[in-house]
């Protein structure tokens, strides 16, 4: 488990918007080079974004996708399981979303729903959660053994900043759709989410923890990490 820009209580904006846009542009150019390389050589990439509600997962993914070609890069953001999916093997709905050769997939949450939201909200039993935590490292290793490249980000947000973002969502008509019933109880269940996170970090591996109280630095940090941990033609980082 590694950590990026980890602080206890980061200020909301550690850089100006001008500086952010300049650095973002340079990284997005590199992302396009990486995408071309992935398609040319037929790699299969999964970049997973996990973390509490309001941590900035969707916004970070949006900056990744801003200039990438949607023909070989896509976002996986699954809704709650249907009745049919609930009756299936837990991993089945996720297997269908695995990237094909030459494709990059950016996951706005993943199978770790079982050990976070489903656990905290009581949608999964303790036995189901424990089974998942045993299976996750094995399943991910199987994917890697079969050529899938996986990066797992955990975006950390403080309780204070999460509360501020939730209030912003409630007061901004353009963000009302981002406020779910589960979001509304997240602050009350802060301790339960802490326990869930501790179990995930203890029983699974390869997490990259990113402090996201400052969205700008978090987004740049995620882009930089992906690029620095992949080889591609014309790399200039």
Short mmCIF file of C-alpha atoms in Angstrom, two decimals:
data_model
loop_
_atom_site.label_atom_id
_atom_site.label_comp_id
_atom_site.label_asym_id
_atom_site.label_seq_id
_atom_site.Cartn_x
_atom_site.Cartn_y
_atom_site.Cartn_z
CA UNK A 1 0.00 0.00 0.00
CA UNK A 2 1.42 3.36 -1.00
CA UNK A 3 0.29 6.91 -0.31
CA UNK A 4 0.22 10.08 -2.40
CA UNK A 5 0.02 13.61 -0.94
CA UNK A 6 -1.25 12.23 2.35
CA UNK A 7 -1.95 14.87 5.01
CA UNK A 8 -4.30 14.93 7.97
CA UNK A 9 -6.30 17.97 6.92
CA UNK A 10 -5.31 19.36 3.53
CA UNK A 11 -6.50 22.82 2.49
CA UNK A 12 -9.18 22.75 -0.20
CA UNK A 13 -6.99 24.34 -2.85
CA UNK A 14 -3.25 23.78 -2.70
CA UNK A 15 -2.73 25.32 -6.16
CA UNK A 16 -4.35 27.95 -8.31
CA UNK A 17 -6.73 26.99 -11.10
CA UNK A 18 -4.24 28.36 -13.64
CA UNK A 19 -1.44 26.18 -12.33
CA UNK A 20 -3.77 23.17 -12.19
CA UNK A 21 -4.92 23.60 -15.79
CA UNK A 22 -1.34 23.94 -17.02
CA UNK A 23 -0.23 20.74 -15.29
CA UNK A 24 -3.43 18.92 -16.27
CA UNK A 25 -2.89 19.75 -19.94
CA UNK A 26 0.63 18.30 -19.90
CA UNK A 27 -0.57 15.11 -18.21
CA UNK A 28 -3.52 14.73 -20.57
CA UNK A 29 -1.13 14.86 -23.53
CA UNK A 30 0.80 12.00 -21.92
CA UNK A 31 -2.44 10.09 -21.31
CA UNK A 32 -3.17 10.21 -25.03
CA UNK A 33 0.30 8.81 -25.79
CA UNK A 34 -0.34 6.05 -23.27
CA UNK A 35 -3.74 5.28 -24.77
CA UNK A 36 -2.27 4.96 -28.27
CA UNK A 37 0.40 2.61 -26.91
CA UNK A 38 -2.18 0.46 -25.09
CA UNK A 39 -4.21 0.07 -28.27
CA UNK A 40 -1.18 -0.63 -30.44
CA UNK A 41 0.20 -3.39 -28.23
CA UNK A 42 -3.15 -4.79 -27.03
CA UNK A 43 -2.82 -4.25 -23.30
CA UNK A 44 -5.82 -4.48 -20.95
CA UNK A 45 -5.97 -1.82 -18.22
CA UNK A 46 -8.18 -1.31 -15.20
CA UNK A 47 -7.83 1.85 -13.11
CA UNK A 48 -10.08 1.51 -10.07
CA UNK A 49 -11.23 4.48 -8.00
CA UNK A 50 -12.56 3.74 -4.52
CA UNK A 51 -13.18 5.88 -1.45
CA UNK A 52 -15.95 7.44 0.55
CA UNK A 53 -18.90 9.26 -0.97
CA UNK A 54 -17.80 12.75 -1.98
CA UNK A 55 -14.12 11.85 -2.26
CA UNK A 56 -13.95 13.00 -5.88
CA UNK A 57 -13.87 9.70 -7.77
CA UNK A 58 -16.16 10.82 -10.60
CA UNK A 59 -14.46 14.18 -11.03
CA UNK A 60 -11.04 12.57 -11.22
CA UNK A 61 -12.24 10.08 -13.82
CA UNK A 62 -13.75 12.95 -15.82
CA UNK A 63 -10.32 14.61 -16.08
CA UNK A 64 -8.78 11.34 -17.23
CA UNK A 65 -11.41 10.94 -19.95
CA UNK A 66 -11.54 14.59 -21.04
CA UNK A 67 -9.49 14.09 -24.20
CA UNK A 68 -9.14 10.32 -24.45
CA UNK A 69 -10.70 8.46 -27.36
CA UNK A 70 -13.89 6.73 -26.12
CA UNK A 71 -13.39 3.98 -28.70
CA UNK A 72 -10.67 2.44 -26.54
CA UNK A 73 -11.29 4.01 -23.12
CA UNK A 74 -14.50 3.84 -21.11
CA UNK A 75 -15.92 4.40 -17.65
CA UNK A 76 -17.42 1.54 -15.65
CA UNK A 77 -19.96 2.88 -13.15
CA UNK A 78 -22.47 0.19 -12.28
CA UNK A 79 -25.80 0.94 -10.66
CA UNK A 80 -27.13 -1.16 -7.79
CA UNK A 81 -27.57 -4.82 -8.81
CA UNK A 82 -30.83 -5.93 -10.38
CA UNK A 83 -32.91 -8.78 -9.01
CA UNK A 84 -31.29 -11.10 -11.54
CA UNK A 85 -27.79 -9.92 -10.65
CA UNK A 86 -28.46 -10.40 -6.94
CA UNK A 87 -29.18 -14.06 -7.63
CA UNK A 88 -25.93 -14.56 -9.55
CA UNK A 89 -22.36 -15.17 -8.45
CA UNK A 90 -21.18 -11.88 -6.93
CA UNK A 91 -18.31 -11.40 -9.38
CA UNK A 92 -20.41 -12.10 -12.48
CA UNK A 93 -21.57 -8.54 -13.20
CA UNK A 94 -18.00 -7.26 -12.92
CA UNK A 95 -16.50 -9.92 -15.18
CA UNK A 96 -18.74 -8.66 -17.99
CA UNK A 97 -17.08 -5.24 -17.73
CA UNK A 98 -13.46 -6.37 -17.98
CA UNK A 99 -11.45 -4.54 -20.66
CA UNK A 100 -10.80 -6.16 -24.00
CA UNK A 101 -7.44 -6.11 -25.74
CA UNK A 102 -6.25 -2.54 -26.33
CA UNK A 103 -8.75 -0.99 -23.92
CA UNK A 104 -8.52 1.16 -20.79
CA UNK A 105 -11.35 1.01 -18.26
CA UNK A 106 -11.78 3.56 -15.46
CA UNK A 107 -13.90 2.19 -12.62
CA UNK A 108 -16.06 4.54 -10.54
CA UNK A 109 -16.31 2.05 -7.69
CA UNK A 110 -15.86 -1.66 -8.23
CA UNK A 111 -16.35 -5.02 -6.57
CA UNK A 112 -15.21 -3.36 -3.34
CA UNK A 113 -18.80 -2.17 -2.93
CA UNK A 114 -19.32 -5.40 -1.01
CA UNK A 115 -16.78 -4.45 1.64
CA UNK A 116 -17.81 -0.78 1.89
CA UNK A 117 -21.34 0.42 1.08
CA UNK A 118 -22.96 -3.03 1.20
CA UNK A 119 -21.27 -3.80 4.51
CA UNK A 120 -21.98 -0.48 6.20
CA UNK A 121 -25.58 -0.24 4.99
CA UNK A 122 -26.37 -3.87 5.83
CA UNK A 123 -26.94 -4.99 2.23
CA UNK A 124 -24.43 -7.82 2.68
CA UNK A 125 -24.09 -10.19 5.63
CA UNK A 126 -20.86 -10.42 7.68
CA UNK A 127 -20.28 -13.85 6.12
CA UNK A 128 -20.61 -12.44 2.59
CA UNK A 129 -18.20 -9.62 3.39
CA UNK A 130 -15.64 -11.99 4.90
CA UNK A 131 -15.88 -14.32 1.89
CA UNK A 132 -15.35 -11.35 -0.42
CA UNK A 133 -12.26 -10.21 1.48
CA UNK A 134 -10.82 -13.71 1.09
CA UNK A 135 -11.65 -13.89 -2.61
CA UNK A 136 -10.62 -10.39 -3.72
CA UNK A 137 -6.81 -10.85 -3.58
CA UNK A 138 -7.10 -14.24 -5.30
CA UNK A 139 -9.41 -12.93 -8.03
CA UNK A 140 -7.21 -9.90 -8.69
CA UNK A 141 -4.11 -12.07 -8.92
CA UNK A 142 -5.90 -14.31 -11.43
CA UNK A 143 -6.69 -11.25 -13.54
CA UNK A 144 -3.06 -10.13 -13.42
CA UNK A 145 -1.88 -13.64 -14.32
CA UNK A 146 -4.07 -13.38 -17.44
CA UNK A 147 -2.66 -10.08 -18.64
CA UNK A 148 -4.91 -7.52 -16.97
CA UNK A 149 -3.05 -4.53 -15.54
CA UNK A 150 -4.72 -3.12 -12.41
CA UNK A 151 -4.16 0.09 -10.46
CA UNK A 152 -6.33 0.67 -7.39
CA UNK A 153 -6.73 4.18 -5.99
CA UNK A 154 -8.34 4.94 -2.65
CA UNK A 155 -9.31 8.61 -2.42
CA UNK A 156 -9.28 9.83 1.17
CA UNK A 157 -11.53 12.70 2.22
CA UNK A 158 -11.82 14.13 5.72
CA UNK A 159 -15.14 14.18 7.54
CA UNK A 160 -15.16 17.99 7.52
CA UNK A 161 -14.54 18.23 3.78
CA UNK A 162 -17.06 15.50 3.01
CA UNK A 163 -19.68 17.45 4.94
CA UNK A 164 -18.85 20.63 3.00
CA UNK A 165 -19.16 18.82 -0.34
CA UNK A 166 -22.49 17.29 0.61
CA UNK A 167 -23.84 20.73 1.53
CA UNK A 168 -22.58 22.07 -1.80
CA UNK A 169 -24.43 19.29 -3.62
CA UNK A 170 -27.64 20.08 -1.78
CA UNK A 171 -27.40 23.78 -2.59
CA UNK A 172 -26.33 23.45 -6.23
CA UNK A 173 -29.17 22.42 -8.59
CA UNK A 174 -26.59 21.08 -11.06
CA UNK A 175 -25.30 18.65 -8.42
CA UNK A 176 -28.58 17.42 -6.95
CA UNK A 177 -28.34 14.21 -8.97
CA UNK A 178 -25.08 13.36 -7.19
CA UNK A 179 -26.76 13.26 -3.76
CA UNK A 180 -28.12 9.79 -3.00
CA UNK A 181 -29.95 8.48 0.08
CA UNK A 182 -26.76 6.61 1.01
CA UNK A 183 -24.78 9.86 0.82
CA UNK A 184 -27.16 11.43 3.32
CA UNK A 185 -26.24 8.96 6.07
CA UNK A 186 -22.50 8.75 5.33
CA UNK A 187 -21.57 11.27 8.00
CA UNK A 188 -23.58 9.40 10.63
CA UNK A 189 -21.81 6.17 9.70
CA UNK A 190 -18.32 7.64 9.55
CA UNK A 191 -16.95 5.24 12.18
CA UNK A 192 -18.44 2.19 10.43
CA UNK A 193 -16.77 3.25 7.17
CA UNK A 194 -13.46 3.62 9.04
CA UNK A 195 -13.75 0.03 10.25
CA UNK A 196 -14.57 -1.16 6.73
CA UNK A 197 -11.54 0.67 5.29
CA UNK A 198 -9.22 -0.82 7.92
CA UNK A 199 -10.35 -4.33 7.01
CA UNK A 200 -9.88 -3.67 3.30
CA UNK A 201 -6.35 -2.33 3.77
CA UNK A 202 -5.48 -5.21 6.11
CA UNK A 203 -6.89 -8.05 4.01
CA UNK A 204 -6.33 -6.84 0.44
CA UNK A 205 -3.29 -5.27 -1.18
CA UNK A 206 -1.77 -2.88 -3.73
CA UNK A 207 -3.77 0.22 -2.72
CA UNK A 208 -2.57 3.67 -3.70
CA UNK A 209 -3.98 6.09 -1.12
CA UNK A 210 -4.50 9.65 -2.32
CA UNK A 211 -5.48 12.54 -0.06
CA UNK A 212 -8.35 14.24 -1.87
CA UNK A 213 -9.36 17.15 0.34
CA UNK A 214 -7.76 19.21 -2.41
CA UNK A 215 -9.36 17.89 -5.60
CA UNK A 216 -6.79 19.54 -7.87
CA UNK A 217 -3.73 17.89 -6.36
CA UNK A 218 -5.56 14.56 -6.07
CA UNK A 219 -6.47 14.53 -9.75
CA UNK A 220 -2.96 15.38 -10.85
CA UNK A 221 -1.50 12.81 -8.47
CA UNK A 222 -3.66 10.02 -9.90
CA UNK A 223 -2.78 10.91 -13.49
CA UNK A 224 0.92 11.11 -12.65
CA UNK A 225 0.88 7.76 -10.86
CA UNK A 226 -0.74 5.95 -13.79
CA UNK A 227 1.70 7.47 -16.28
CA UNK A 228 4.76 6.88 -14.12
CA UNK A 229 3.83 3.22 -13.67
CA UNK A 230 3.35 2.45 -17.35
CA UNK A 231 5.74 2.46 -20.30
CA UNK A 232 4.66 3.92 -23.63
CA UNK A 233 6.17 5.42 -26.76
CA UNK A 234 7.19 9.08 -26.60
CA UNK A 235 7.04 9.27 -22.82
CA UNK A 236 8.31 12.65 -21.62
CA UNK A 237 7.63 12.58 -17.88
#
